[in-house]
PDB file of C-alpha atoms in Angstrom:
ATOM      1  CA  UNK A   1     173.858  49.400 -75.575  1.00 49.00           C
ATOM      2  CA  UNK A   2     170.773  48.410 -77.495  1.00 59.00           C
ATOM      3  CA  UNK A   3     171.984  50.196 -80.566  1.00 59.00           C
ATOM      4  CA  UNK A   4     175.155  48.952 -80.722  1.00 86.00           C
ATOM      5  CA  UNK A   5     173.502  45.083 -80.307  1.00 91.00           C
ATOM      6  CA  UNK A   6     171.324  45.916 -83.546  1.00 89.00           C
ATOM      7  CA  UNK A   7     174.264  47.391 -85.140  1.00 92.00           C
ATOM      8  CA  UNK A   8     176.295  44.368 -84.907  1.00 95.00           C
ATOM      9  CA  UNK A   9     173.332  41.843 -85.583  1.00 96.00           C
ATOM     10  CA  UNK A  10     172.619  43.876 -88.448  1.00 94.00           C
ATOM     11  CA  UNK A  11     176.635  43.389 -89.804  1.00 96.00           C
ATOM     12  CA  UNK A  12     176.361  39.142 -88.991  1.00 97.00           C
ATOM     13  CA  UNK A  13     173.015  38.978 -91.014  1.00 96.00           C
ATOM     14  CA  UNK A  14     174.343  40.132 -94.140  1.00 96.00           C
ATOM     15  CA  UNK A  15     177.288  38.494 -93.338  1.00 97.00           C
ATOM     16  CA  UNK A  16     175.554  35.025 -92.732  1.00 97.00           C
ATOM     17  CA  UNK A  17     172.728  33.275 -94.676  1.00 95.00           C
ATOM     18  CA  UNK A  18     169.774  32.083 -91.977  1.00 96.00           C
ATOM     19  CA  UNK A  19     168.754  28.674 -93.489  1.00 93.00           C
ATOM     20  CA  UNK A  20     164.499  27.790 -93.365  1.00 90.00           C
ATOM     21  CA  UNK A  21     163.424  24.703 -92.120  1.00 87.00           C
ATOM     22  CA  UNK A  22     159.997  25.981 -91.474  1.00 84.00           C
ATOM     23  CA  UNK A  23     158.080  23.599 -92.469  1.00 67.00           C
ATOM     24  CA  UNK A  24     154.506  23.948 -92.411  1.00 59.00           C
ATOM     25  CA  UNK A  25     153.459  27.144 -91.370  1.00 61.00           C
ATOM     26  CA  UNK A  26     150.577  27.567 -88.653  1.00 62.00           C
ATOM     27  CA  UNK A  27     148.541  30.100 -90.898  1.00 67.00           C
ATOM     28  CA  UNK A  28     149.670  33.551 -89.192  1.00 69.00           C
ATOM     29  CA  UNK A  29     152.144  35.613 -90.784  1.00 80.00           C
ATOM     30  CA  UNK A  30     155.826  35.596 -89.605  1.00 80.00           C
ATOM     31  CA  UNK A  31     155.097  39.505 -89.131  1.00 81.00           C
ATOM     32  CA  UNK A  32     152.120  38.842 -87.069  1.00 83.00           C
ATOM     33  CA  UNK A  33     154.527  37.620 -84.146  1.00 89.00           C
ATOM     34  CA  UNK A  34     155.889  39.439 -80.919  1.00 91.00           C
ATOM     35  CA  UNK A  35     157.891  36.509 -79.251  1.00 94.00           C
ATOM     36  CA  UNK A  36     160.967  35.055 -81.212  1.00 96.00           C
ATOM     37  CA  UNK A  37     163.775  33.170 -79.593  1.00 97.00           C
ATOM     38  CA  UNK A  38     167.068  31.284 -80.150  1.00 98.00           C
ATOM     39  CA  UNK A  39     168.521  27.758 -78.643  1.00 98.00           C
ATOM     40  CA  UNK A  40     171.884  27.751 -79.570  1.00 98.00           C
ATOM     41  CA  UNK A  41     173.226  24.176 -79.844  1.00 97.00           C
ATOM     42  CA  UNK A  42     176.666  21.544 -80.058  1.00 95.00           C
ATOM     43  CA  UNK A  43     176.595  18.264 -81.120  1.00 90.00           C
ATOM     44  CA  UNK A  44     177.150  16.269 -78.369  1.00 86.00           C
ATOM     45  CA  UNK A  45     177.742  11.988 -78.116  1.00 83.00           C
ATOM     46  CA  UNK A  46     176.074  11.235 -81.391  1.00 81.00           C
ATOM     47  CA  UNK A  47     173.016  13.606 -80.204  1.00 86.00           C
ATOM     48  CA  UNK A  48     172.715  17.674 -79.247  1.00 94.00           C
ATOM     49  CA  UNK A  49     173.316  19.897 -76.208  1.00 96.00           C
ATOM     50  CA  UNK A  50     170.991  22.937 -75.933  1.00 97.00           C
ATOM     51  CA  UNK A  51     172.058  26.418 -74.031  1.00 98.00           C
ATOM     52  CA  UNK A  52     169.061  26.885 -72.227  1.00 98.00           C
ATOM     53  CA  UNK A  53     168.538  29.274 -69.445  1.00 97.00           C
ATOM     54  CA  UNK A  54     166.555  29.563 -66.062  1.00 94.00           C
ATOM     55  CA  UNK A  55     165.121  33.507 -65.142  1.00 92.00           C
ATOM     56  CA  UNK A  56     164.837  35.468 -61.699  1.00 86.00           C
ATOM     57  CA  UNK A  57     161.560  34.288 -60.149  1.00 73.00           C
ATOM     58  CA  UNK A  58     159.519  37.685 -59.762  1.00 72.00           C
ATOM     59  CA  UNK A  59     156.042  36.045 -58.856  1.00 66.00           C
ATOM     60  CA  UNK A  60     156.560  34.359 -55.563  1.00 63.00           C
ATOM     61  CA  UNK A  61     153.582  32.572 -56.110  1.00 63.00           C
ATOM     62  CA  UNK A  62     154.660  30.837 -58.822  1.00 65.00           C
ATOM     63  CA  UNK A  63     157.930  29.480 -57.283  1.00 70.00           C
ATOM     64  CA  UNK A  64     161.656  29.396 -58.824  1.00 81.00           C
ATOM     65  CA  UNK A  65     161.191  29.011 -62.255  1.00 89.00           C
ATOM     66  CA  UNK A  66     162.555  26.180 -64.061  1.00 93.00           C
ATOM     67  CA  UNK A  67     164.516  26.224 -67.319  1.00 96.00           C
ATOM     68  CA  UNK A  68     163.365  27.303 -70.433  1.00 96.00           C
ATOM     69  CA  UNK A  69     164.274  28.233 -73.978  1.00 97.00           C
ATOM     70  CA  UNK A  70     165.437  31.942 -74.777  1.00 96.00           C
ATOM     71  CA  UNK A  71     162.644  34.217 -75.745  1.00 95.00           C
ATOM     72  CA  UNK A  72     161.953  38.008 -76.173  1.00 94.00           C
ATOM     73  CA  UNK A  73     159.395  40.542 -77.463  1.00 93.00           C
ATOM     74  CA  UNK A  74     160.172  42.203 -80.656  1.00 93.00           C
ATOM     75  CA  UNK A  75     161.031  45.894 -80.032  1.00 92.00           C
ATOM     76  CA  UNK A  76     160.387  48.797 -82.234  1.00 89.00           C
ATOM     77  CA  UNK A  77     162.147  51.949 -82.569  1.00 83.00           C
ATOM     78  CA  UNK A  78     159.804  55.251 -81.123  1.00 79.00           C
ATOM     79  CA  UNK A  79     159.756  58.730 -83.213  1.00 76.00           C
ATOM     80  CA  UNK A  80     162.034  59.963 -80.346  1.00 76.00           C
ATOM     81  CA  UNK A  81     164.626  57.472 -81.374  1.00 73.00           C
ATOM     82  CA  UNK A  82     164.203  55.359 -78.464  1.00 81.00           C
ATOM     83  CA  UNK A  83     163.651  51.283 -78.277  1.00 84.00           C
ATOM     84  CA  UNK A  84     160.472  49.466 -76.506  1.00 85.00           C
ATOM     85  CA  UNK A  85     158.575  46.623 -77.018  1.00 88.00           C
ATOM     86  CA  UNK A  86     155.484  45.973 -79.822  1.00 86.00           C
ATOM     87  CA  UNK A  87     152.061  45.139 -79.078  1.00 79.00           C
ATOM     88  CA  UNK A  88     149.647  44.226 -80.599  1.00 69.00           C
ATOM     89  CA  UNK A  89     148.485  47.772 -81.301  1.00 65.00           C
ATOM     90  CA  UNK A  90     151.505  49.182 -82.630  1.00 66.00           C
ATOM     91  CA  UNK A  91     152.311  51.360 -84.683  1.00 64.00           C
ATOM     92  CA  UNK A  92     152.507  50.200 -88.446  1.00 65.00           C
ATOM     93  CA  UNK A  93     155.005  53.055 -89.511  1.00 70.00           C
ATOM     94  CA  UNK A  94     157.469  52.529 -86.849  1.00 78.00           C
ATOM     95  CA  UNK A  95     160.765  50.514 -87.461  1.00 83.00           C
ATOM     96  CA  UNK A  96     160.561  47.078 -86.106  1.00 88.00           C
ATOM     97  CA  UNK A  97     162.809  44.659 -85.672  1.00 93.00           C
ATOM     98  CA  UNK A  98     162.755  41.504 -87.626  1.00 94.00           C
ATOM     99  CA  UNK A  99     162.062  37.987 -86.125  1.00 95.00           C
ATOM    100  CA  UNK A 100     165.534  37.087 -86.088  1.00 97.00           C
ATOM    101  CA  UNK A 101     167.054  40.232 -85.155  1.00 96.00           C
ATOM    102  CA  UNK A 102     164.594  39.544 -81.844  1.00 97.00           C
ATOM    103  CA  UNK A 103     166.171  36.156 -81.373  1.00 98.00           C
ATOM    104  CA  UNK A 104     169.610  37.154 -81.508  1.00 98.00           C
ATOM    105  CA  UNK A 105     169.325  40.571 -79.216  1.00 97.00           C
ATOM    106  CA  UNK A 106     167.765  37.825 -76.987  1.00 97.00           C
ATOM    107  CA  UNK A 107     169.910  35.618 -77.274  1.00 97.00           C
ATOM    108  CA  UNK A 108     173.185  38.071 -76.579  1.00 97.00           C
ATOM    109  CA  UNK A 109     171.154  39.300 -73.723  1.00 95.00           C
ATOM    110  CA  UNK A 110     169.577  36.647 -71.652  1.00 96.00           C
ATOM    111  CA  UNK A 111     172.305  33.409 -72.854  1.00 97.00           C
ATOM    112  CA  UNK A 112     175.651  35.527 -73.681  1.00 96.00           C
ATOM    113  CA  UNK A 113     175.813  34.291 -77.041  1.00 97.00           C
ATOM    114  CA  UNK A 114     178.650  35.752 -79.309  1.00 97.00           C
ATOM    115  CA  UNK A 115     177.785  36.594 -82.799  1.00 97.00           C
ATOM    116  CA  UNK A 116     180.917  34.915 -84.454  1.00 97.00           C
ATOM    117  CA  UNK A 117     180.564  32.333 -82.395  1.00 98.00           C
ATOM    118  CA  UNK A 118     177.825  31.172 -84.460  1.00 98.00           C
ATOM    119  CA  UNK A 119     178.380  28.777 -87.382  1.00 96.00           C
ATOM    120  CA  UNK A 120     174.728  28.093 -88.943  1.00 95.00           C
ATOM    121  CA  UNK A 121     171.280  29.868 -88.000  1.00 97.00           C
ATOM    122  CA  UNK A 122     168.284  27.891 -88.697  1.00 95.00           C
ATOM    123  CA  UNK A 123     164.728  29.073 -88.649  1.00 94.00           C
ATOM    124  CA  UNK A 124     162.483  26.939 -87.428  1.00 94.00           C
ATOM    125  CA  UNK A 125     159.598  28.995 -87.422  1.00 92.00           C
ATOM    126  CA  UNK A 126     156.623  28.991 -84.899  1.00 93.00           C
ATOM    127  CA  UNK A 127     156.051  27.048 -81.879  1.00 94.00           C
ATOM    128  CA  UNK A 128     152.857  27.337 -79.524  1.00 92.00           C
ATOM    129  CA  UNK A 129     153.734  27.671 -75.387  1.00 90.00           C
ATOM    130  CA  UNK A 130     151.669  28.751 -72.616  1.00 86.00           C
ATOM    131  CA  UNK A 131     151.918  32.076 -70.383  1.00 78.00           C
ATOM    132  CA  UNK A 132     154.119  31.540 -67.361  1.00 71.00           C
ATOM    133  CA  UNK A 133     151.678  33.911 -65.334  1.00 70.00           C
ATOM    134  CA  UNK A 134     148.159  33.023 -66.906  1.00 72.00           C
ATOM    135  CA  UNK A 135     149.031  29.887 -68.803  1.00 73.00           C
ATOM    136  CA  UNK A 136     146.699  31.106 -71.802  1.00 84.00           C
ATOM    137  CA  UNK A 137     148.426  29.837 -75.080  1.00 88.00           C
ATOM    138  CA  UNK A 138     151.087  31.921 -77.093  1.00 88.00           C
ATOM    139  CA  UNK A 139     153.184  31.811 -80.050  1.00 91.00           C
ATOM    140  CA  UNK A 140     156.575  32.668 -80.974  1.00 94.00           C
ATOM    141  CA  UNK A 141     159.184  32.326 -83.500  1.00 95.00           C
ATOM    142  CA  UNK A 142     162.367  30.776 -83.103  1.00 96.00           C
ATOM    143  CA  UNK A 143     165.632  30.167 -84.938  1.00 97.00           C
ATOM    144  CA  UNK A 144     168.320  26.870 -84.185  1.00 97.00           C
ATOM    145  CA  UNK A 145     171.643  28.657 -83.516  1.00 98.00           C
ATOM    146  CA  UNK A 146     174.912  25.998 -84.155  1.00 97.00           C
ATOM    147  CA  UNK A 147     177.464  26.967 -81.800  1.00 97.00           C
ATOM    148  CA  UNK A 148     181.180  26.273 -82.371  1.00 97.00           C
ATOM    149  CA  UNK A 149     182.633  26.452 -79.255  1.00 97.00           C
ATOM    150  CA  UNK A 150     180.093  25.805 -76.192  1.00 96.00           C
ATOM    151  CA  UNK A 151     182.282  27.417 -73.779  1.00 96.00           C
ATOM    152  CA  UNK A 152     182.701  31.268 -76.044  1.00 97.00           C
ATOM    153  CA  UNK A 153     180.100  32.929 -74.331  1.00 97.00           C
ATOM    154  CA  UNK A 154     179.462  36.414 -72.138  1.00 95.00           C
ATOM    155  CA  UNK A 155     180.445  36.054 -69.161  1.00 94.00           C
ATOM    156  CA  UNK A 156     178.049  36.488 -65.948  1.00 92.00           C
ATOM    157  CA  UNK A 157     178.289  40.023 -65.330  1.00 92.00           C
ATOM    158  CA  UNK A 158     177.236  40.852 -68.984  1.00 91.00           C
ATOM    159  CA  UNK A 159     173.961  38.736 -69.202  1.00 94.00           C
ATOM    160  CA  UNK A 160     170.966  40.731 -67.719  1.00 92.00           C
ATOM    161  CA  UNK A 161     170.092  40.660 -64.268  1.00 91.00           C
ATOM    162  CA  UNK A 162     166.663  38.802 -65.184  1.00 90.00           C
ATOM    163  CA  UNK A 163     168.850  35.501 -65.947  1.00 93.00           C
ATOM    164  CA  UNK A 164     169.337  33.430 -62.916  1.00 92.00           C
ATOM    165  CA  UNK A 165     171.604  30.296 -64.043  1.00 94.00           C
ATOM    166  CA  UNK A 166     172.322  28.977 -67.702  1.00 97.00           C
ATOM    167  CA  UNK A 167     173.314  25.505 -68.927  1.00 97.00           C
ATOM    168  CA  UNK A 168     174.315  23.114 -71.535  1.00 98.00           C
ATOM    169  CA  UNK A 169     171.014  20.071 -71.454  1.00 97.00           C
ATOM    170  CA  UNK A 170     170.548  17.154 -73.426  1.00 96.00           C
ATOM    171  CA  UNK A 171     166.737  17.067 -74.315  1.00 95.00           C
ATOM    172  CA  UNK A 172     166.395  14.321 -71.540  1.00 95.00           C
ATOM    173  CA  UNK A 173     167.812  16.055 -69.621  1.00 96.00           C
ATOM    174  CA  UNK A 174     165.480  19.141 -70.015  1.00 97.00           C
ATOM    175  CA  UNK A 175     162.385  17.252 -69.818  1.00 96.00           C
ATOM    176  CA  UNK A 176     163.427  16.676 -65.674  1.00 96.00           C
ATOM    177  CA  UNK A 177     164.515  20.005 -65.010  1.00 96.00           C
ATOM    178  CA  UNK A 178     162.844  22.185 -67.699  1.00 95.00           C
ATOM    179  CA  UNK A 179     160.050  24.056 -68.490  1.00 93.00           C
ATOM    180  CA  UNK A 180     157.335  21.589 -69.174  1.00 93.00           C
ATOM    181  CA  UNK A 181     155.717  23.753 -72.370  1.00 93.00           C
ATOM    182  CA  UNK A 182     159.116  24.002 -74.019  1.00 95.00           C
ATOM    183  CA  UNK A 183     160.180  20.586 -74.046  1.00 95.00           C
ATOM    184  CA  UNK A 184     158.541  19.427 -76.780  1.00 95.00           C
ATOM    185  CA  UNK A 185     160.251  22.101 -78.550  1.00 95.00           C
ATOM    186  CA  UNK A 186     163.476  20.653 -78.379  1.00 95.00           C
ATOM    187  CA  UNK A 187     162.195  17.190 -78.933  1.00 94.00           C
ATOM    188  CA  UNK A 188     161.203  18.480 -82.482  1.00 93.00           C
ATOM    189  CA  UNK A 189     164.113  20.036 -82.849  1.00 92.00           C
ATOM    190  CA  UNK A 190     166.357  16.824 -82.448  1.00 91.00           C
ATOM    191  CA  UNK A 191     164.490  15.391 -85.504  1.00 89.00           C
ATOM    192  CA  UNK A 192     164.355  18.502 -87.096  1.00 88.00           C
ATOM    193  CA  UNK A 193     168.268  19.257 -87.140  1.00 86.00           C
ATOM    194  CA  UNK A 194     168.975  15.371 -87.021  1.00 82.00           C
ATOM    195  CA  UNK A 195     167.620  15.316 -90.632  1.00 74.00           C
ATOM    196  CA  UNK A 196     169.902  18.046 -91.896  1.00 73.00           C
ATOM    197  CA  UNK A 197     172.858  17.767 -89.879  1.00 67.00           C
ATOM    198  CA  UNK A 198     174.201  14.309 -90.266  1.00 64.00           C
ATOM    199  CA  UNK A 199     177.751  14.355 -89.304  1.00 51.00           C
TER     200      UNK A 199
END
């Protein structure tokens, strides 16, 4: 399955322009990242929806886990033609995926999102979060996806297992019922697509 989600990410990027509005960057090259993510998003009463989504809770200590933005691990391909995820050690001759191939796989994944039902990708470049587990600070990359139909996604049964509920939020919304590191996230991100997308 993996191929065939680079093989058709791979046909909608040279299909589709990804528009920057990375603004000013934090000083670490793009390539130096191993989290990216997507938000798709509608417009929505004069303001924006965001499809977020809420994982399976695997650390009973740390409760049911509230909802938060889409994000993945860049994966590279192994010399016995097999996928699995970079660290920080890897290999500098393997094949890796780009940031935004990471953020769509992701996104198909973990929110359902369809490929053509995408009408703009925007990068937005890097955000800082903490670790769920050890709350030490991270970074990842992440890309704006405009959506043109909010109800054109995957349904249930093809969305991995790891993805407990998902749902359209307003940003206010979010901020009660979402991950508390992320929400400033899409609080920059109403300004930042406000600015562009003026409808």
């Amino acid at each position: 399955m993996i191929t065939d989600i680079h093989a058709a990410i791979d046909t909608f990027l040279q299909q589709n322009s990804v528009i920057s509005l990375v603004g000013n960057p934090d000083g670490f090259s793009p390539d130096s990242y191993l989290k990216a993510g997507v938000v798709p998003f509608i417009r929505h009463e004069g303001g924006y929806r965001f499809y977020v989504m809420k994982p399976q809770g695997r650390i009973p200590a740390l409760g049911h886990p509230p909802f938060q933005l889409c994000k993945g691990t860049r994966m590279q391909l192994t010399p016995n033609g097999g996928w699995q995820d970079m660290r920080e050690n890897s290999d500098e001759d393997t094949i890796k995926e780009t940031l935004v191939q990471t953020a769509l796989r992701e996104g198909i994944e973990e929110l359902g999102l369809k490929l053509p039902n995408i009408a703009g990708l925007y990068d937005l470049g890097p955000y800082e979060f903490a670790s769920a587990t050890t709350g030490k600070s991270k970074r990842m990359w992440l890309f704006a996806a405009k959506i043109v139909d909010s109800n054109d996604m995957l349904p249930d049964e093809a969305v991995v297992e790891t993805t407990d509920e998902r749902q359209w939020l307003s940003a206010n919304e979010f901020a009660v019922v979402g991950r508390e590191d992320h929400r400033y996230i899409l609080d920059d991100m109403e300004i930042r697509l406000g600015s562009l997308l003026k409808e």
